[in-house]
Coordinates of C-alpha atoms and ligand atoms in Angstrom, one line a residue:
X1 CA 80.8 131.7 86.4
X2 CA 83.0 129.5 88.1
X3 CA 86.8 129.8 87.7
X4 CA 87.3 125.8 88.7
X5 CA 85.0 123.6 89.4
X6 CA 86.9 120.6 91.0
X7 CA 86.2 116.9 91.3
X8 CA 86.6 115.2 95.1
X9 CA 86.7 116.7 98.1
X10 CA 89.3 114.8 99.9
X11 CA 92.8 116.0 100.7
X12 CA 93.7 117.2 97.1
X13 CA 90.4 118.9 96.2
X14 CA 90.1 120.8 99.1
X15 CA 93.6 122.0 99.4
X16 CA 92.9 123.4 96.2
X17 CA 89.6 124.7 96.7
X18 CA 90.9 126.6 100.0
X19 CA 94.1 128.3 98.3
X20 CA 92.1 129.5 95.1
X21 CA 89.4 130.7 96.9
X22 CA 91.2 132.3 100.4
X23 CA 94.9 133.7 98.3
X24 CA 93.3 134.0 94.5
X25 CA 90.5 135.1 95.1
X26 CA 89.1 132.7 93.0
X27 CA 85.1 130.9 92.9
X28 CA 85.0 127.3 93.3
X29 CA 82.9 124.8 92.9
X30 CA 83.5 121.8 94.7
X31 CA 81.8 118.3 93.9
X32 CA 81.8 115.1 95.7
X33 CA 79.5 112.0 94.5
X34 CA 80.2 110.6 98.1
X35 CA 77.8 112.4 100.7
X36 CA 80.6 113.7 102.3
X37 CA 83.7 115.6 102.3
X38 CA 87.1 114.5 103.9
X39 CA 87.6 111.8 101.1
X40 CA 88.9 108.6 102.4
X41 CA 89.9 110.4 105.7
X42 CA 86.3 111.0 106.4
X43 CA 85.7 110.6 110.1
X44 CA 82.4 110.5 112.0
X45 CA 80.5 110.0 115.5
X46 CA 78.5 106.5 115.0
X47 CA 75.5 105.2 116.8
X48 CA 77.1 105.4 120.3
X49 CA 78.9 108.6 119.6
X50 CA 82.3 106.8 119.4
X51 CA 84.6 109.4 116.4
X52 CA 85.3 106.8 113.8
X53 CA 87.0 106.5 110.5
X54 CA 85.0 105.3 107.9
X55 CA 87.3 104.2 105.4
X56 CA 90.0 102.9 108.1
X57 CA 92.4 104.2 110.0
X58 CA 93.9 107.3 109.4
X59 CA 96.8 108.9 111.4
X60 CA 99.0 112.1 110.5
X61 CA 102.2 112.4 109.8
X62 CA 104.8 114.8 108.1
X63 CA 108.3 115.8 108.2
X64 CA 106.9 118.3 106.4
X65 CA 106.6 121.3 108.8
X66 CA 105.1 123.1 105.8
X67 CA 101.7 121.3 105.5
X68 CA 101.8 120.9 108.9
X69 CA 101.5 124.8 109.5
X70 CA 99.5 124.9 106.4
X71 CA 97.0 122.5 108.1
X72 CA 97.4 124.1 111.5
X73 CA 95.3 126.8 110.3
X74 CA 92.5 124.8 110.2
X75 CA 92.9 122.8 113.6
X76 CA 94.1 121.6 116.4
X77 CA 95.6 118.6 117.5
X78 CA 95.7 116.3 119.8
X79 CA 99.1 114.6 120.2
X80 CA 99.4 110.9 119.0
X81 CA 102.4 108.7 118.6
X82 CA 101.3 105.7 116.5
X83 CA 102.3 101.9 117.3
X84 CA 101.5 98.9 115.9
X85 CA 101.8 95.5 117.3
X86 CA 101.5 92.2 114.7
X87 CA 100.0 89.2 116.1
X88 CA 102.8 86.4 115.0
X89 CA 103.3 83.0 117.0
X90 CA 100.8 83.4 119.0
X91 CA 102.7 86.6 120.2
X92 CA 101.7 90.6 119.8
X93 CA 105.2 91.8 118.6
X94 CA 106.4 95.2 117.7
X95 CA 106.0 96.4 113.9
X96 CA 108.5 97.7 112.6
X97 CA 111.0 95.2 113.8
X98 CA 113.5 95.8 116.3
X99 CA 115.3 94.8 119.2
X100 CA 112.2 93.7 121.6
X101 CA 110.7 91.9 118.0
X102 CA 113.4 89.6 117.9
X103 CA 113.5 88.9 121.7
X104 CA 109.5 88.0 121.6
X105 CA 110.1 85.8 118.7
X106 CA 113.6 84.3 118.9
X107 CA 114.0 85.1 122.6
X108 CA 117.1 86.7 121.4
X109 CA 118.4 89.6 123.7
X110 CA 120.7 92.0 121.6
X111 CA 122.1 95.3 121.5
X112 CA 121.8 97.2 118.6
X113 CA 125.3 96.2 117.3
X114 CA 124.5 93.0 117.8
X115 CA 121.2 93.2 116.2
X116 CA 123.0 94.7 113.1
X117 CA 124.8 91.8 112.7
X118 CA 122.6 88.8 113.3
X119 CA 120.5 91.0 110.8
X120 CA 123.9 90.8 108.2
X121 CA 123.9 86.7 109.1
X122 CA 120.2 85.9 108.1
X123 CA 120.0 88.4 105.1
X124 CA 119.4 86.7 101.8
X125 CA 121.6 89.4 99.7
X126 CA 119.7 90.6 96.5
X127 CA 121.1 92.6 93.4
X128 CA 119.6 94.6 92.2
X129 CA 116.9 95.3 94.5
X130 CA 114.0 95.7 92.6
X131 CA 111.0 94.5 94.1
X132 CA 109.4 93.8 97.7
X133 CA 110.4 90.5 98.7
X134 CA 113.9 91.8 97.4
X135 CA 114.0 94.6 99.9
X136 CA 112.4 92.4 102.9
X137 CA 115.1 89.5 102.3
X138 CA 117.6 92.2 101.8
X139 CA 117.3 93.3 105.3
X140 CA 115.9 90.8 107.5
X141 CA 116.0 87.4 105.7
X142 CA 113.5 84.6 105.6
X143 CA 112.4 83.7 108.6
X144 CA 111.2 87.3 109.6
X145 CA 109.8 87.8 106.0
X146 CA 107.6 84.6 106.0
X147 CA 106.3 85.9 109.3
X148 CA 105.8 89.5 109.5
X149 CA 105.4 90.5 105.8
X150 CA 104.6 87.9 103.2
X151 CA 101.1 87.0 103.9
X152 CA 99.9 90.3 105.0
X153 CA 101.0 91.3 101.7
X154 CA 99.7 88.6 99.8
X155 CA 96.0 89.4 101.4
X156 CA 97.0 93.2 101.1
X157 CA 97.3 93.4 97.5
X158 CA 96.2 90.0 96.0
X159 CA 100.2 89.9 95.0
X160 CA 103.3 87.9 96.1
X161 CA 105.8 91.0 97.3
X162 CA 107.9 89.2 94.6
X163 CA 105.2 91.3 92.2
X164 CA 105.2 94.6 94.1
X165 CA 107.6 97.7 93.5
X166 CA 110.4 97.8 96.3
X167 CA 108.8 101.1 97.5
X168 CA 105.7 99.3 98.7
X169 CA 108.0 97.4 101.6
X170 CA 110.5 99.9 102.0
X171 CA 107.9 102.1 103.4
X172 CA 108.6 99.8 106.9
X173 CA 111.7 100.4 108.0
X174 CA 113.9 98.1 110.4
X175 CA 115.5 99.3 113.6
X176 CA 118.1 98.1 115.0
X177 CA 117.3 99.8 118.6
X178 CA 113.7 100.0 121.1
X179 CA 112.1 102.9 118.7
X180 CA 108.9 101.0 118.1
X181 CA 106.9 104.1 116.8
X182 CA 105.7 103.3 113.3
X183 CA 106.3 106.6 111.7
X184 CA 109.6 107.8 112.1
X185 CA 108.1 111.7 111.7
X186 CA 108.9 114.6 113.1
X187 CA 104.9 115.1 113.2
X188 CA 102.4 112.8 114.2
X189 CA 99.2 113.8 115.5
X190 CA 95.0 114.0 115.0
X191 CA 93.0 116.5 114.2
X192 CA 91.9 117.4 117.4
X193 CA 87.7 117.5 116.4
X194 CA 88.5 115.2 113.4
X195 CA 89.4 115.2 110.1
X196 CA 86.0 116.2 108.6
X197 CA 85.6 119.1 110.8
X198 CA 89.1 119.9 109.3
X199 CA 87.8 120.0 106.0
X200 CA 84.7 121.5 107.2
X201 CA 87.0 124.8 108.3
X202 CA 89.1 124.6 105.1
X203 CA 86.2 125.0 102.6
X204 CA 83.7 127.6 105.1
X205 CA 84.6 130.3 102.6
X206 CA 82.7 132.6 100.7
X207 CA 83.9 131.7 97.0
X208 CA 83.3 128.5 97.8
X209 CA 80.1 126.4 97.1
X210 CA 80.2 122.7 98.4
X211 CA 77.9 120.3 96.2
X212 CA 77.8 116.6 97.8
X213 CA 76.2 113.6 96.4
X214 CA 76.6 114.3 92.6
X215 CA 79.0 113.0 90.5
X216 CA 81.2 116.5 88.6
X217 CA 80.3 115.3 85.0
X218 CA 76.1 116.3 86.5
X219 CA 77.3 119.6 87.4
X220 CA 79.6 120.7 84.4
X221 CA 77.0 120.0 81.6
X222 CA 74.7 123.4 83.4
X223 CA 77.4 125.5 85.3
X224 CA 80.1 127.8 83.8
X225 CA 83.5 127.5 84.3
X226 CA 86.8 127.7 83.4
X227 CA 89.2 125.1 84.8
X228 CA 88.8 121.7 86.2
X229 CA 90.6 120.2 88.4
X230 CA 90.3 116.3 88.9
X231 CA 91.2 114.3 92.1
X232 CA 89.2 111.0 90.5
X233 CA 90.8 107.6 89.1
X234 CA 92.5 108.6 86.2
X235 CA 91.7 106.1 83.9
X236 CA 87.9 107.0 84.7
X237 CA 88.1 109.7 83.8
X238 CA 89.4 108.5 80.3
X239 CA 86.6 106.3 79.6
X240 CA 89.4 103.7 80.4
X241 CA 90.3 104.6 77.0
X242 CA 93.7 102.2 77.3
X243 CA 92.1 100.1 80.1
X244 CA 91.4 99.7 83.8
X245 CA 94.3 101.1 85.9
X246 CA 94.0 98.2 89.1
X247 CA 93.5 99.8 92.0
X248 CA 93.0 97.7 95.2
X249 CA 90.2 98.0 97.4
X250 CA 89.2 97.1 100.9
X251 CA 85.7 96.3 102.8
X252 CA 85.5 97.6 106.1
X253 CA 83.5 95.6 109.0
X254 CA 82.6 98.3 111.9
X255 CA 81.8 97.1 115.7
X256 CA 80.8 98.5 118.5
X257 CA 81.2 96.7 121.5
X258 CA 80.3 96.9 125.0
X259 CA 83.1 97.7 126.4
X260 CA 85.6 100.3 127.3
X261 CA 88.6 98.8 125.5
X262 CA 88.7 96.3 123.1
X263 CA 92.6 95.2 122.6
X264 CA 95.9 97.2 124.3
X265 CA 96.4 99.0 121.2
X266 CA 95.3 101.0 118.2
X267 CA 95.8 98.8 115.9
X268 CA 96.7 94.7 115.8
X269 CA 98.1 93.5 112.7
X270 CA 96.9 89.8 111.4
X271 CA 100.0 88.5 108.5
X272 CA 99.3 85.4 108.9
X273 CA 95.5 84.4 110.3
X274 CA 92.5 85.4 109.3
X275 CA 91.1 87.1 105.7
X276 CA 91.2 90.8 107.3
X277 CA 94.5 92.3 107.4
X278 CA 94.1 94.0 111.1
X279 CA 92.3 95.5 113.4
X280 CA 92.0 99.3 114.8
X281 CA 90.0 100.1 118.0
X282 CA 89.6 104.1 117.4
X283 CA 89.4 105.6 120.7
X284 CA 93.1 104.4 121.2
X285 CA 93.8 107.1 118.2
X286 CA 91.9 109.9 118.8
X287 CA 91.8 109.9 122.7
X288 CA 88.1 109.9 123.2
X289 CA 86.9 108.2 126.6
X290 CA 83.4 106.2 126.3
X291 CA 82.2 103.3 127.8
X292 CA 81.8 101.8 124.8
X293 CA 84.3 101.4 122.1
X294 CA 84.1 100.6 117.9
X295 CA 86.5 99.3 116.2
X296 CA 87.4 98.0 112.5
X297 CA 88.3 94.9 110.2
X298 CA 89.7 95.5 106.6
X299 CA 89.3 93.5 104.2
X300 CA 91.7 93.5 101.2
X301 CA 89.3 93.0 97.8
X302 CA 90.0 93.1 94.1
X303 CA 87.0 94.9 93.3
X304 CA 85.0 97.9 94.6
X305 CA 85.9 101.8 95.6
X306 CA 89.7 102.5 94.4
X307 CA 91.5 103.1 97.1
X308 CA 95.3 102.2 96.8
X309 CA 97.2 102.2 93.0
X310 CA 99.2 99.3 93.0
X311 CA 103.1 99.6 92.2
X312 CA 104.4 97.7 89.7
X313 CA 105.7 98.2 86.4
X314 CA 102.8 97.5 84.1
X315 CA 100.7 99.5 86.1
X316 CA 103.2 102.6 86.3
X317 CA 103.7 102.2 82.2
X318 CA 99.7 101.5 81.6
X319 CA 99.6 105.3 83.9
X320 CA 102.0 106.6 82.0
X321 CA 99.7 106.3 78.7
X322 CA 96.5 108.2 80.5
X323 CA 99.4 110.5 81.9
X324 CA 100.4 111.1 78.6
X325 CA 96.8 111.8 77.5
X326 CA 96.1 114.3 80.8
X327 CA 99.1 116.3 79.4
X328 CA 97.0 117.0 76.2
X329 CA 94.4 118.6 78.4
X330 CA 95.5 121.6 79.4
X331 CA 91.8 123.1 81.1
X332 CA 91.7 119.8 83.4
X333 CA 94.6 119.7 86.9
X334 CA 95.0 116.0 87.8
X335 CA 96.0 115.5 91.6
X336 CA 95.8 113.6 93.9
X337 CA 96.3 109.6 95.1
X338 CA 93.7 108.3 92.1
X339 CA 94.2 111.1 89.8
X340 CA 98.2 110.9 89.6
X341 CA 98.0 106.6 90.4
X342 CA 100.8 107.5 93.1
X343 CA 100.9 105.7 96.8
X344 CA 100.8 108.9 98.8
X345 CA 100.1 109.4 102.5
X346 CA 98.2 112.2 103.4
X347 CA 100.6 115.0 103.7
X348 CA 102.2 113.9 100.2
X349 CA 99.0 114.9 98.4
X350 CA 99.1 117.9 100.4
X351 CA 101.8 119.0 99.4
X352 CA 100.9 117.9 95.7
X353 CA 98.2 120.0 95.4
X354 CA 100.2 122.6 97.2
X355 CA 102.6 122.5 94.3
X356 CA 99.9 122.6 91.5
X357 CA 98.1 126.1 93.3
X358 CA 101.6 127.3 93.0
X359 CA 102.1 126.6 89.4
X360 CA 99.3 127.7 88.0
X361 CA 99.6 131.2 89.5
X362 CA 103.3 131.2 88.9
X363 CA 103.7 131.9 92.1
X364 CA 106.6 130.0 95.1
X365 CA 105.4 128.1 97.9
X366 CA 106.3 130.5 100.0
X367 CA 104.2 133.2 98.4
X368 CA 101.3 130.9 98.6
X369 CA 101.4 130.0 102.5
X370 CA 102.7 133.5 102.7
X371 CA 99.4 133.9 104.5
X372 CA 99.5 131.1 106.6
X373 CA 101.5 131.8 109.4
X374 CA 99.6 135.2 109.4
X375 CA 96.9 133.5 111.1
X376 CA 97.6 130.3 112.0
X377 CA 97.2 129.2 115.6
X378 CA 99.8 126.1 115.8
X379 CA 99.7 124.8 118.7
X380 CA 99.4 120.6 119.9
X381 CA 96.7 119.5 122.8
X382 CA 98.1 117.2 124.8
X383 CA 96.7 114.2 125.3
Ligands
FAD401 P1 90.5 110.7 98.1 O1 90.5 110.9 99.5 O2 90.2 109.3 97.5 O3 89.4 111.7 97.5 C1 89.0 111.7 96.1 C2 87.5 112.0 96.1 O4 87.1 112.2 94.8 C3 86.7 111.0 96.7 O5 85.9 111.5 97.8 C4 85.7 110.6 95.6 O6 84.4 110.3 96.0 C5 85.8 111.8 94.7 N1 85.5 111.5 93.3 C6 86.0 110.6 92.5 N2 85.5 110.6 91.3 C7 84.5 111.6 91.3 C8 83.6 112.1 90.4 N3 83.5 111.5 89.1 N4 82.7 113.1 90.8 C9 82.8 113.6 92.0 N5 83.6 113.1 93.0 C10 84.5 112.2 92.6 N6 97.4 108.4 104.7 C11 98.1 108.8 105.8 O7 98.8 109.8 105.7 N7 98.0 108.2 107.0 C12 97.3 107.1 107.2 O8 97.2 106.6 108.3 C13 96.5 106.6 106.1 N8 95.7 105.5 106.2 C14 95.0 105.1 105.2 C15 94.2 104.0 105.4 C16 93.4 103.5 104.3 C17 92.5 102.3 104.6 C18 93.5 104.1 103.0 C19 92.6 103.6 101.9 C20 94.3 105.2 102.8 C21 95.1 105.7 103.9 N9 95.9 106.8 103.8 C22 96.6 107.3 104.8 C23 96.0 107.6 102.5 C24 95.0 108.7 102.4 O9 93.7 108.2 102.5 C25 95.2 109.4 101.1 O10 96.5 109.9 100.9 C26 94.3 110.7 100.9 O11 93.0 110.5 101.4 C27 94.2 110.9 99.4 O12 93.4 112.1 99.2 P2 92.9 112.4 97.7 O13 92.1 113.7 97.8 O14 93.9 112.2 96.7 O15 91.9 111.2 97.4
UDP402 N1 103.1 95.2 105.7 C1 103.3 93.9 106.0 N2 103.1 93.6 107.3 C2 102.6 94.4 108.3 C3 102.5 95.8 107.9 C4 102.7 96.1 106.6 O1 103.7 93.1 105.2 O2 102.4 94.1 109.4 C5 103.3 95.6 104.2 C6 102.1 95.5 103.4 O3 102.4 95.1 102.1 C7 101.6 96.9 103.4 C8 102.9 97.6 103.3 O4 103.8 96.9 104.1 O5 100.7 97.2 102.3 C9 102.9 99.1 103.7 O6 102.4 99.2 105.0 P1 101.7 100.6 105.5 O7 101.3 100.4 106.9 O8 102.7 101.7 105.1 O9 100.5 100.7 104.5 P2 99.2 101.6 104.6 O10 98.2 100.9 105.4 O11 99.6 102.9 105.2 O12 98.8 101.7 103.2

């Protein structure tokens, strides 16, 4: 007898698998119809034993020093601050914009104050802001939004930003200074051996049993349990009772070539040539030396494996309906990016699963990582 049994083993399944089974106590049953765990952040050695990320790239970061301890207990890590250059005019400039952006593609040389208000001249004022091309003409104006954000968006999503939530932009902020880190976290970093041997240490526990390959609805009609907890599209697992949530999908083109670098940075972004959206060369993220390196093209599609919800109003009321049905079910947890249709990095869902283990034993946060500094060995590798 099982007391969950629990759908995907990517960030959300696992967290909750590892804090039922290691603070509750409790047997767990963990199911995966990919042949993996790690979810989407799945990384693994390929052919010429370069560490890769299978489903793109995937970099860490939190201002959360909560899941950061919480995930320190299950690695180390090796110290990465994450750039990314766009390739615009013929030019590799800084993304997100800022002083050195506007010098490579205006030749402009400004001081922050000055950068504030050439910003304040070119701004096409909107009110009230309510979707992405809104928030990008807000701040920066035409100009800059025709060339850094509009047609990476329009390949991204298969939307004008006109049609996407504000949130979807304002996730790239504009500096006014030379910061040209992406993330503006407090911490960045890799797992030192990978993401999957991450997971791997997570779920190496007793009360808990690892089935890959199998799709949950295989495994519930023969085992007992008593909870489930479901970390799949939610409108799946509806039947698509009210219709298909859209979810957007990518195809990923891996290469290995034979050489030892590639291009001068982790990743290139591509807004305005070419159908893949950029490019990421790996060993630039995880610090791996090889005389080889493999890199990866994405490439934005409408249809295939769900991996980002898509914000915009219909979508978020057509989630609200199966929301409204997953609230009517009390045996079955929904978490995670597909399960709760929300655009979450990494340590969001984290934390979201976090929250559930703490709700349904009624217990804080704190009382649940109450055991995690205990024995947690947090500590960064440098580079
Ligand atoms: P998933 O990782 O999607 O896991 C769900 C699992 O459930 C899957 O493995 C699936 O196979 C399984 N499943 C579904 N249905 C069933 C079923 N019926 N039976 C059994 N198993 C089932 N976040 C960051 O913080 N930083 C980044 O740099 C970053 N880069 C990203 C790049 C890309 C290209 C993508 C797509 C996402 C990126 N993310 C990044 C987001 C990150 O991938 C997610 O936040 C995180 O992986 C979500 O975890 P999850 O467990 O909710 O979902
Ligand atoms: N974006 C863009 N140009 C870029 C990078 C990002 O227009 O060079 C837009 C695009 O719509 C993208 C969104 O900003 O989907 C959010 O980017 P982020 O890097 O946060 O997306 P992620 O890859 O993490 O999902």
């Amino acid at each position: 007898m099982f007391d969950y049994v629990i759908a995907g083993a990517g960030f959300a399944g696992a967290v909750v698998a590892e804090r039922m089974a290691r603070v509750f106590d409790k047997k767990v049953l963990i199911v995966d119809r990919r042949p993996h765990v790690a979810g989407n952040a799945y990384d693994h050695y390929d052919a010429a034993g370069i560490l890769v990320h299978k489903y793109g790239p995937h970099i860490f970061h939190t201002n959360s020093s909560e899941v950061f301890q919480y995930l320190s207990m299950f690695t180390e890590w090796h110290s990465y601050t994450h750039r990314v250059l766009a390739h615009v005019d013929k030019k590799l400039v800084p993304i997100p914009i800022n002083l050195d952006t506007l010098k490579l593609l205006y030749g402009l040389n400004l001081n922050p104050a000055q950068m504030t208000e050439y910003l304040a001249s070119v701004a096409e004022k909107r009110e009230p802001v309510l979707t992405s091309e809104d928030v990008v003409l807000n701040s920066v104006g035409r100009d800059l939004y025709e060339k850094m954000f509009r047609g990476y968006t329009r390949k991204q999503w298969g939307l004008d930003p006109s049609e996407l939530d504000s949130s979807v932009l304002a996730r790239i902020p504009v500096r006014t200074n030379h910061d040209d880190r992406y993330f503006g976290d407090t911490y960045q970093c890799m797992p030192l051996h990978g993401y999957t041997s991450m997971f791997g240490n997570m779920l190496d526990h007793k009360n808990i049993t690892v089935v890959l390959g199998t799709d949950y609805r295989d495994v519930i009609r023969s085992v007992r349990y008593r909870e489930l907890v479901y970390t799949g599209p939610i409108d799946e697992f509806f039947d698509y009772k009210f219709g298909k949530l859209p979810y957007r999908s990518l195809e990923f083109r891996h290469e290995t070539h034979d050489v030892a670098q590639y291009q001068i940075n982790s990743v290139i972004n591509y807004p305005n040539e070419h159908a893949y959206t950029r490019v990421t060369e790996f060993k630039h993220l995880t610090g791996q030396t090889h005389r080889k390196t493999s890199i990866v093209f994405e490439y934005p599609k409408g249809e295939g494996d769900p991996y980002y919800p898509i914000p915009r109003p219909q979508n978020a009321a057509l989630y609200r309906s199966y929301e409204s049905l997953a609230s009517g079910t009390p045996d079955v947890h929904f978490v995670g990016r597909l399960a709760t249709y929300k655009y979450y990095n990494m340590d969001q869902v984290v934390a979201q699963a976090l929250t559930l283990c703490a709700r349904l034993h009624g217990v804080n946060r704190r009382e649940l990582l109450e055991n995690t500094n205990s024995t947690s060995q947090v500590f960064l590798k440098a580079s």
